[in-house]
Coordinates of C-alpha atoms in Angstrom, one line a residue:
M1 CA 93.1 36.8 143.7
S2 CA 94.6 40.2 143.1
A3 CA 92.9 43.4 144.4
K4 CA 90.6 45.3 142.1
K5 CA 92.2 48.5 140.8
V6 CA 90.6 51.9 141.0
L7 CA 91.8 55.2 139.4
F8 CA 90.5 58.3 141.2
I9 CA 90.9 61.6 139.5
T10 CA 90.4 64.9 141.4
Q11 CA 91.5 68.5 141.2
E12 CA 92.6 68.8 144.8
I13 CA 94.2 66.6 147.4
T14 CA 95.4 67.5 150.9
P15 CA 98.4 67.9 151.7
Y16 CA 99.4 69.0 148.2
V17 CA 97.0 72.0 148.1
P18 CA 95.6 74.0 151.0
E19 CA 92.9 72.2 153.0
S20 CA 89.4 72.7 151.7
E21 CA 86.3 70.5 151.5
L22 CA 87.2 69.2 148.1
S23 CA 90.9 68.5 149.0
L24 CA 89.8 66.5 152.1
I25 CA 87.5 64.4 149.9
G26 CA 90.4 64.0 147.5
Q27 CA 92.4 62.5 150.3
N28 CA 89.8 60.7 152.5
L29 CA 87.7 59.0 149.8
P30 CA 90.6 57.2 148.1
Q31 CA 91.9 56.2 151.6
A32 CA 88.5 54.7 152.5
I33 CA 88.5 52.7 149.2
Q34 CA 92.0 51.5 149.8
D35 CA 91.0 50.4 153.3
K36 CA 88.4 48.2 151.8
G37 CA 91.1 46.2 150.0
Y38 CA 91.3 47.9 146.6
E39 CA 94.5 49.0 144.9
I40 CA 94.0 52.7 144.2
R41 CA 95.9 55.4 142.3
T42 CA 94.9 59.0 142.5
F43 CA 95.6 61.7 139.8
M44 CA 95.4 65.4 140.2
P45 CA 96.9 68.3 138.1
K46 CA 100.1 69.8 139.4
W47 CA 99.1 73.3 140.2
G48 CA 101.8 76.0 140.3
N49 CA 101.6 76.2 144.1
V50 CA 102.5 72.5 144.6
N51 CA 106.0 72.3 146.0
E52 CA 107.8 69.5 144.1
R53 CA 110.7 69.3 146.5
R54 CA 108.7 69.4 149.8
N55 CA 106.2 66.8 148.4
Q56 CA 108.9 64.6 146.9
L57 CA 107.4 64.5 143.4
H58 CA 109.4 62.4 140.9
E59 CA 108.8 62.2 137.2
V60 CA 107.7 58.8 135.8
I61 CA 109.8 58.7 132.6
R62 CA 108.0 55.7 131.1
L63 CA 104.6 57.5 131.3
S64 CA 105.8 61.0 130.3
G65 CA 106.8 62.2 126.9
M66 CA 103.4 62.0 125.2
N67 CA 101.6 65.1 123.9
I68 CA 97.9 66.0 124.4
I69 CA 96.1 68.4 122.2
I70 CA 93.9 71.0 123.8
D71 CA 92.2 73.5 121.6
D72 CA 94.5 72.7 118.7
T73 CA 97.6 73.3 120.9
D74 CA 100.1 70.6 121.7
H75 CA 101.0 70.2 125.4
P76 CA 103.6 67.8 126.7
L77 CA 102.2 65.3 129.2
I78 CA 104.5 65.0 132.2
I79 CA 103.5 62.4 134.9
K80 CA 104.9 62.8 138.4
V81 CA 104.4 60.5 141.4
A82 CA 104.3 61.0 145.1
S83 CA 102.9 59.2 148.1
I84 CA 100.9 60.5 151.0
Q85 CA 102.8 59.0 153.9
A86 CA 99.7 58.1 156.0
A87 CA 98.2 56.3 153.0
R88 CA 101.0 53.8 152.4
R89 CA 100.6 50.2 153.3

């Protein structure tokens, strides 16, 4: 039987943003869920202070290219992926 899948969405994750109570929850809670055998993916916005090169962010072409409308304004949706080294299995 395949693992149940969980999507976790947060605004902060350590190590991508400076450490705070919320960024630690953004890292530790998904890790605890994964440790229980679930397959987990975590989404967060890419804030301007997130270093793409240092954090090895890569665009996922098959998921990018859509537009989302916010307040009658079209915004391109660009999905990038990275892994937290300690969280990999």
